[in-house]
mmCIF file of C-alpha atoms (C1' of nucleotides) in Angstrom:
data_model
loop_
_atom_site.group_PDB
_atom_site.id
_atom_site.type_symbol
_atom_site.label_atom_id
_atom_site.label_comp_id
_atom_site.label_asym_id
_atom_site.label_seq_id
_atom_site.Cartn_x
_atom_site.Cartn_y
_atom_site.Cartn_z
ATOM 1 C CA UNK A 460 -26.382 -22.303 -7.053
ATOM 2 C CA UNK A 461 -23.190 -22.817 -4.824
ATOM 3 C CA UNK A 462 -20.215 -22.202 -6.088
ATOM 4 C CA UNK A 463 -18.655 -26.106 -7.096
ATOM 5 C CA UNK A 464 -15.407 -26.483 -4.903
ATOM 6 C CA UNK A 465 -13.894 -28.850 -7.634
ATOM 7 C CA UNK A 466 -13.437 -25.361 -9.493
ATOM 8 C CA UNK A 467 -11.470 -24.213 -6.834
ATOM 9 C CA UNK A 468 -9.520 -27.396 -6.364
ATOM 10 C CA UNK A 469 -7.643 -26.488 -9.276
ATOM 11 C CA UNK A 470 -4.524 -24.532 -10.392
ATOM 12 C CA UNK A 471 -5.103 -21.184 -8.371
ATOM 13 C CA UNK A 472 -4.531 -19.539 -11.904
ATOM 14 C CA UNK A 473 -7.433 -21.156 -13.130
ATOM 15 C CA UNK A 474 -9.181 -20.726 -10.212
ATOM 16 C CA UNK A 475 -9.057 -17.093 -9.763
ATOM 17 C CA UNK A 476 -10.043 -16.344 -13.213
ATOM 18 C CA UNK A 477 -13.284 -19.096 -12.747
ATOM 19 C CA UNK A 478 -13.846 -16.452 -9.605
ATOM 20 C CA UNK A 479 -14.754 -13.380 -11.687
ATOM 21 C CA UNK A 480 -18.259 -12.774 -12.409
ATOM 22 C CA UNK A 481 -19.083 -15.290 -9.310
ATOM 23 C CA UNK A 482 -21.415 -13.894 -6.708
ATOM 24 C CA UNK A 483 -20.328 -13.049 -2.892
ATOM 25 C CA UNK A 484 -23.118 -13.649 0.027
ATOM 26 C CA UNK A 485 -23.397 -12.514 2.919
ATOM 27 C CA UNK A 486 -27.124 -13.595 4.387
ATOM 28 C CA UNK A 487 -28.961 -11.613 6.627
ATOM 29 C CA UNK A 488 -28.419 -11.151 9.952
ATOM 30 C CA UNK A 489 -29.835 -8.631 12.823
ATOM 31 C CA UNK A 490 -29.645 -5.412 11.615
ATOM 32 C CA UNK A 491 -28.265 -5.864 8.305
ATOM 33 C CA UNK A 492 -30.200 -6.835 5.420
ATOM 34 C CA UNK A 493 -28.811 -9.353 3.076
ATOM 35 C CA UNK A 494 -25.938 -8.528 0.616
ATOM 36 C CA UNK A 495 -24.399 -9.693 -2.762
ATOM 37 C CA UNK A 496 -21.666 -8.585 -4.713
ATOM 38 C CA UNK A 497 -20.446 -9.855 -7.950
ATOM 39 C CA UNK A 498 -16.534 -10.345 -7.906
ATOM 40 C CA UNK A 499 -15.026 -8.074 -10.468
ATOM 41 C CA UNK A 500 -10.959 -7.986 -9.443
ATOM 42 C CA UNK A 501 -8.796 -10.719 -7.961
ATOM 43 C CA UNK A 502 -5.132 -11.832 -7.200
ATOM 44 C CA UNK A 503 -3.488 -15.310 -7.342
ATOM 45 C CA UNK A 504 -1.223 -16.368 -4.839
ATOM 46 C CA UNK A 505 0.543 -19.829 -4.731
ATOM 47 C CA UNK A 506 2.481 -22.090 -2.906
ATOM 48 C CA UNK A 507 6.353 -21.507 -1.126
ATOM 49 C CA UNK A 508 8.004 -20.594 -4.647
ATOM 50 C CA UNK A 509 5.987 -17.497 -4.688
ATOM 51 C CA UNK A 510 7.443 -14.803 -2.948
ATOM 52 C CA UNK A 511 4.541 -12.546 -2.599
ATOM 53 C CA UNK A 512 3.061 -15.045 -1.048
ATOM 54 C CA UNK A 513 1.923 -15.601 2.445
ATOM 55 C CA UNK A 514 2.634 -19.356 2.268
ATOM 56 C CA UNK A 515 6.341 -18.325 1.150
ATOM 57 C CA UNK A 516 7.481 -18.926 4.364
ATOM 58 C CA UNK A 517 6.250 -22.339 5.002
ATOM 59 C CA UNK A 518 3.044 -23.544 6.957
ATOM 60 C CA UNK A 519 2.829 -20.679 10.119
ATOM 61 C CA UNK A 520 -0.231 -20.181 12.478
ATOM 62 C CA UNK A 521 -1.231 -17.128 10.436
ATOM 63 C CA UNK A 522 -1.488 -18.961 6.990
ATOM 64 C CA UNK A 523 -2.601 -22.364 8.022
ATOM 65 C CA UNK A 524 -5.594 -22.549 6.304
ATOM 66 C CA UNK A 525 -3.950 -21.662 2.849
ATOM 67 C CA UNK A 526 -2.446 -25.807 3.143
ATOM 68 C CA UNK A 527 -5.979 -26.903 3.543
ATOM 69 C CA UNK A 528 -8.988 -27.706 1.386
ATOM 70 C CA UNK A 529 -10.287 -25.354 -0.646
ATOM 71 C CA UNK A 530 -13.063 -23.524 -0.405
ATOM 72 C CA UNK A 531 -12.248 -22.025 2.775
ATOM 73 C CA UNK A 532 -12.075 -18.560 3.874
ATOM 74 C CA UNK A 533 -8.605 -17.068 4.735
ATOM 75 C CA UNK A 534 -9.186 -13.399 5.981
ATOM 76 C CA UNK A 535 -5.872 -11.863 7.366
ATOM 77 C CA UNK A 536 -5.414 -8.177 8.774
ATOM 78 C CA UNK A 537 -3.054 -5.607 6.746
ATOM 79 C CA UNK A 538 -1.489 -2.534 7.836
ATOM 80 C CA UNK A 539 -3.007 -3.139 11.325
ATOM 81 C CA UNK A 540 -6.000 -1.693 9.614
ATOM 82 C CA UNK A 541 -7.673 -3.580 7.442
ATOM 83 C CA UNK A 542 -9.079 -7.186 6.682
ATOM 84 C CA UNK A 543 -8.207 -8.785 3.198
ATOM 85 C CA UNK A 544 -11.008 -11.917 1.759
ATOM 86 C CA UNK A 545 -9.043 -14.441 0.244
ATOM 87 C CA UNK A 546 -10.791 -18.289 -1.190
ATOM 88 C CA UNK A 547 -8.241 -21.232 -0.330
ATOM 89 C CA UNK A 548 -7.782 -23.116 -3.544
ATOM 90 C CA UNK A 549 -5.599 -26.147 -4.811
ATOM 91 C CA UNK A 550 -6.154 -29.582 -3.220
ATOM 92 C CA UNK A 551 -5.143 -30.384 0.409
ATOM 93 C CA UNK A 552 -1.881 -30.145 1.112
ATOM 94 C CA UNK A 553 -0.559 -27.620 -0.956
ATOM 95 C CA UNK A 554 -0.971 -24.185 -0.774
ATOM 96 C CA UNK A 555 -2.609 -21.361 -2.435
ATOM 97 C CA UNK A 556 -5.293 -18.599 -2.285
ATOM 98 C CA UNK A 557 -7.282 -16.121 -3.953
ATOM 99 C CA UNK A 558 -7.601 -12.325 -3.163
ATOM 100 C CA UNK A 559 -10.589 -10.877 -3.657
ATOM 101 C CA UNK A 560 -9.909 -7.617 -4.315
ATOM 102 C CA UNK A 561 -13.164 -5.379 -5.879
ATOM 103 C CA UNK A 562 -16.931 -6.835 -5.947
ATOM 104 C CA UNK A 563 -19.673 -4.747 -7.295
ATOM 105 C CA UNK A 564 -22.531 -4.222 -5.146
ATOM 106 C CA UNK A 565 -26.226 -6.189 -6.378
ATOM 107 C CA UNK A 566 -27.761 -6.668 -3.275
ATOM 108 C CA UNK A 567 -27.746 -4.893 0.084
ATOM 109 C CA UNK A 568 -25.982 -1.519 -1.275
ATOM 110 C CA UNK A 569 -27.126 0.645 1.967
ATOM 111 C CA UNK A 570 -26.016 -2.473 4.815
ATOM 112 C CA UNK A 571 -22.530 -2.475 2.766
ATOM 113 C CA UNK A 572 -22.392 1.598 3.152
ATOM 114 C CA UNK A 573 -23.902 1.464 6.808
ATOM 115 C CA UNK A 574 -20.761 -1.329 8.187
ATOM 116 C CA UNK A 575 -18.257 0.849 6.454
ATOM 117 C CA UNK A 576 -19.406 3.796 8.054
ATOM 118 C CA UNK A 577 -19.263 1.787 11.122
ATOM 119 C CA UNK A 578 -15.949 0.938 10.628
ATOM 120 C CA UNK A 579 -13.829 3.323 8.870
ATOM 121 C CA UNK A 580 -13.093 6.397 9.689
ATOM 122 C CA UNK A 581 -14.700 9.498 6.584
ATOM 123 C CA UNK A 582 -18.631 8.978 7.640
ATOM 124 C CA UNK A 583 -19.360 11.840 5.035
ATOM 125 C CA UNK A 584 -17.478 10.864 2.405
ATOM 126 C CA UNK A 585 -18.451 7.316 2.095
ATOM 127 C CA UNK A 586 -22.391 8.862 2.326
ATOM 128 C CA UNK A 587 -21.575 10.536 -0.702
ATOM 129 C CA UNK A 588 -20.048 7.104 -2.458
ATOM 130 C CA UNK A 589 -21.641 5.735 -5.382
ATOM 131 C CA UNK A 590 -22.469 2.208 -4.821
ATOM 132 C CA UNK A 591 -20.183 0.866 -7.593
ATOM 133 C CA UNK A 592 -17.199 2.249 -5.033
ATOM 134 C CA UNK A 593 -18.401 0.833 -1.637
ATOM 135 C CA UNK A 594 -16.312 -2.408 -2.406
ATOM 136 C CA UNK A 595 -13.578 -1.511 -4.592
ATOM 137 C CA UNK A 596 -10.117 -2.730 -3.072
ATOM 138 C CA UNK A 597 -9.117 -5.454 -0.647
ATOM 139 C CA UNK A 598 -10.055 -3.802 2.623
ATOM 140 C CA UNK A 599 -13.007 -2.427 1.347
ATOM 141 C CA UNK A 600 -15.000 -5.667 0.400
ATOM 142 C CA UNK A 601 -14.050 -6.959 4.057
ATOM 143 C CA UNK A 602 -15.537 -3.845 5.385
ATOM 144 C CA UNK A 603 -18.808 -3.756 3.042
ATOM 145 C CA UNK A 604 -19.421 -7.636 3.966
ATOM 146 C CA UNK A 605 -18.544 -7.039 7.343
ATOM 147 C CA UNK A 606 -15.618 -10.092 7.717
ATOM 148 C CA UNK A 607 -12.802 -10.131 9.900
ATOM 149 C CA UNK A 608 -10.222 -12.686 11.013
ATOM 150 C CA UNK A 609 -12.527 -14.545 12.901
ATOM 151 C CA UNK A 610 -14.522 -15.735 9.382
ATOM 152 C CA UNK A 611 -11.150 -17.059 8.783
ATOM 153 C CA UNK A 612 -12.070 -20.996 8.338
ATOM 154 C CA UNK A 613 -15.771 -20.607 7.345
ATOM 155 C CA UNK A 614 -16.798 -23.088 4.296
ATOM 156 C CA UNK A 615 -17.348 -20.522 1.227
ATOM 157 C CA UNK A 616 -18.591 -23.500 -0.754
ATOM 158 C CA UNK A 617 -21.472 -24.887 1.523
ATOM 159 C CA UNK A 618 -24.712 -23.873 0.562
ATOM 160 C CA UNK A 619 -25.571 -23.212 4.294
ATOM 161 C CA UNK A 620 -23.235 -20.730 5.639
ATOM 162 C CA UNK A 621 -24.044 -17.650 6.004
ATOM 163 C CA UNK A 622 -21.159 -16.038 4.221
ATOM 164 C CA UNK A 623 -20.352 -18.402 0.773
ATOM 165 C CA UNK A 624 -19.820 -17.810 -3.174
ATOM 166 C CA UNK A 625 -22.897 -18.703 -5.259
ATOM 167 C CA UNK A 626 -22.134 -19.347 -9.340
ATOM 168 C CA UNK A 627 -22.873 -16.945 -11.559
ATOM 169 C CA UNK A 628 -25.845 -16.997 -12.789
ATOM 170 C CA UNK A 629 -26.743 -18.628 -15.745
ATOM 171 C CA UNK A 630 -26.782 -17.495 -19.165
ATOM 172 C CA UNK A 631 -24.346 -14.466 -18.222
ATOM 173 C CA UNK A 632 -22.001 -13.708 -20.522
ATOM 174 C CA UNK A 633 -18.633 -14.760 -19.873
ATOM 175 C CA UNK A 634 -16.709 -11.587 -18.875
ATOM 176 C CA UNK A 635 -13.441 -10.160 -20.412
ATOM 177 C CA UNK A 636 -10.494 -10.444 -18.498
ATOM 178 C CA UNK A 637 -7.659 -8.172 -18.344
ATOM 179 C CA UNK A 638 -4.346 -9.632 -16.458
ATOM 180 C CA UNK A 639 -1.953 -7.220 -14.792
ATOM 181 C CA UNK A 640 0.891 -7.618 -12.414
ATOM 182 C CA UNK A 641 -0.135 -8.000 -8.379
ATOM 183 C CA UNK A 642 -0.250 -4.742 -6.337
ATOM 184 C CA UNK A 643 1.534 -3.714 -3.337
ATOM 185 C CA UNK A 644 3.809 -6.650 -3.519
ATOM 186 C CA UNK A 645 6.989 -4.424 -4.425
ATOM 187 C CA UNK A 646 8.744 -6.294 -1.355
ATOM 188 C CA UNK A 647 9.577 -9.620 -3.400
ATOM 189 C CA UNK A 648 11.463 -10.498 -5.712
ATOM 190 C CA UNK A 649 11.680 -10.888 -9.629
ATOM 191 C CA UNK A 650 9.332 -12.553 -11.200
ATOM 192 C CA UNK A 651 7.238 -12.726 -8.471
ATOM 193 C CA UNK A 652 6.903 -9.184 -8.207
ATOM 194 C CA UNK A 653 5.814 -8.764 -11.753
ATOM 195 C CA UNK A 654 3.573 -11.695 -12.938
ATOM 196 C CA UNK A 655 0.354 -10.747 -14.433
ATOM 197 C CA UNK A 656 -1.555 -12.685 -11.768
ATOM 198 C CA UNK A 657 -4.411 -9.651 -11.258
ATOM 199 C CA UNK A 658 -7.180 -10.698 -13.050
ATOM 200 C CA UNK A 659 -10.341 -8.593 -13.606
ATOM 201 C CA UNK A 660 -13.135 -7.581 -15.828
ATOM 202 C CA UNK A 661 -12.239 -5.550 -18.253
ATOM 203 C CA UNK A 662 -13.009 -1.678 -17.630
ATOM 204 C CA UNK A 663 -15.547 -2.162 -14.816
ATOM 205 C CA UNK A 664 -16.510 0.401 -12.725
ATOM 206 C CA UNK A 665 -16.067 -1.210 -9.484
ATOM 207 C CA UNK A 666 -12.444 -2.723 -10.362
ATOM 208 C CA UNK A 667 -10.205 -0.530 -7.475
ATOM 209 C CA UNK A 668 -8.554 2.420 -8.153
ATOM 210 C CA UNK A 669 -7.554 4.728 -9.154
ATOM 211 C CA UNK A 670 -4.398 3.890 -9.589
ATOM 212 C CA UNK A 671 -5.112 0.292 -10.678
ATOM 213 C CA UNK A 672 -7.733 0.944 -12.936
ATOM 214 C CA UNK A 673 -7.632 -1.063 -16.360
ATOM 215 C "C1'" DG B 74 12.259 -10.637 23.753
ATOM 216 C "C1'" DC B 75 12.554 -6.793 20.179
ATOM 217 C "C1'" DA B 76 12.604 -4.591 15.724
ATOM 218 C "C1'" DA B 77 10.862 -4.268 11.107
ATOM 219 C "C1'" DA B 78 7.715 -4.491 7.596
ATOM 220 C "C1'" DG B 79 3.368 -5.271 5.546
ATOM 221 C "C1'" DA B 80 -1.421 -8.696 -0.484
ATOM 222 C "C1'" DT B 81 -4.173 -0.690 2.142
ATOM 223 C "C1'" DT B 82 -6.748 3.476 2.287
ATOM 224 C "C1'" DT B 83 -7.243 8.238 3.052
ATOM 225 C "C1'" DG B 84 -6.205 13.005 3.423
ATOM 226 C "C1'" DC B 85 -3.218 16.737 2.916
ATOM 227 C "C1'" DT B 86 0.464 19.370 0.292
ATOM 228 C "C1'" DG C 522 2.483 12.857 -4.991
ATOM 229 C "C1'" DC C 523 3.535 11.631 -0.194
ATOM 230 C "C1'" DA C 524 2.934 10.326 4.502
ATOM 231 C "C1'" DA C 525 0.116 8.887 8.368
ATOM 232 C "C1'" DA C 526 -2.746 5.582 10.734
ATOM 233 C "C1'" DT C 527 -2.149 1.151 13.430
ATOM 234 C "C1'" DC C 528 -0.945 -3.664 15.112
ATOM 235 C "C1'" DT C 529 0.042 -8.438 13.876
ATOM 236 C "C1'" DT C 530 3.363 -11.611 12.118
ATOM 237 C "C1'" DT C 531 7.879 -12.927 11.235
ATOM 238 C "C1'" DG C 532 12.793 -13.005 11.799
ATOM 239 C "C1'" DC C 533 16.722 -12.350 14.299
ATOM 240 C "C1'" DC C 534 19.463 -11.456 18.658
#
DNA sequence: GCAAAGATTTGCT
DNA sequence: GCAAATCTTTGCC
């Protein structure tokens, strides 16, 4: 079952915390089997008035997509290393977008471990990874779903792409949520730098870390 | 045009 | 606990 986009159309608050226990897909493609990872840690990030915000500085090339529908995937690259998954949310026209931070691995734990290896750098050590830890922080899910700047644009919400966020599924219990303030966004200002707009499941294994774990 | 900083991760001290 | 790796985006001259 798709993820509905009207659930994403709303407050990115809300939105974020409707994102947690939601499945990530990636389908199969040559070479890589099919993966799935439920979505265990995310960050809000709103419109111009945020100033941890990518959209803080008004509608640029880079951030775009964040003014569009949501729904959409907005993948930007960090660091000049890695590649950060966020979901577009709020209507058209105004901004806003959710990081997904940590997913835990259900389906397609060795193609997740095989593209990081391919990617990173640390073959051994990511052998030796459990496979709650192949997708715990920002850059890692990119890496274990194998996105990069070009998915940028890609409909998360239509039931035939190949990458897209499926419901969870039904009958699952509703998960606990813990709320902490945003990392790495030390560079703006009060309150922005300090909101408890982290949301994830409360003392789950593949939440990142180890310094963020709750 | 150029300089600075960044929604991170890893490895070494 | 700290610094390196690495390159795009943004802001200012």
């Amino acid at each position: 079952m798709v993820f509905r986009r009207e659930r994403l159309a709303a407050p990115t608050l809300e939105a974020a915390q409707a994102l947690l226990g939601a499945l990530l897909v990636h389908d199969a493609e040559a070479g890589s089997d099919r993966r799935v990872g439920r979505i265990v840690e995310v960050e809000a990030y709103t419109g111009q008035d945020d100033r941890a915000s990518h959209a803080r500085f008004g509608r640029t090339a880079r951030n775009a997509v964040m003014f569009g529908p949501p729904g959409i995937a907005y993948v930007y690259l960090v660091y000049g290393m890695y590649d950060c998954l966020n979901v577009v949310t709020e209507p058209d026209g105004r901004p806003g977008a959710v990081l997904v931070r940590a997913v835990e691995p259900l389906e397609g734990v060795e193609a997740m471990r095989a593209v990081r290896i391919a990617r990173g750098r640390g073959a051994a050590r990511i052998r030796g990874l459990p496979a709650h830890r192949l997708a715990s922080g920002p850059g890692l899910v990119a890496a274990a779903f194998d996105l990069d700047r070009s998915d940028t644009g890609r409909d998360l919400c239509d039931p035939a792409s190949p990458v897209r966020l499926e419901a969870a599924p039904q009958g699952e219990p509703v998960p606990s949520i813990v709320a902490t303030a945003r990392v790495g966004v030390h560079y703006a200002t009060d309150p922005w730098r300090s909101v408890p707009w982290r949301f994830a499941i409360a003392g789950h294994l593949s939440v990142s870390g180890p310094r963020d774990r709750v």
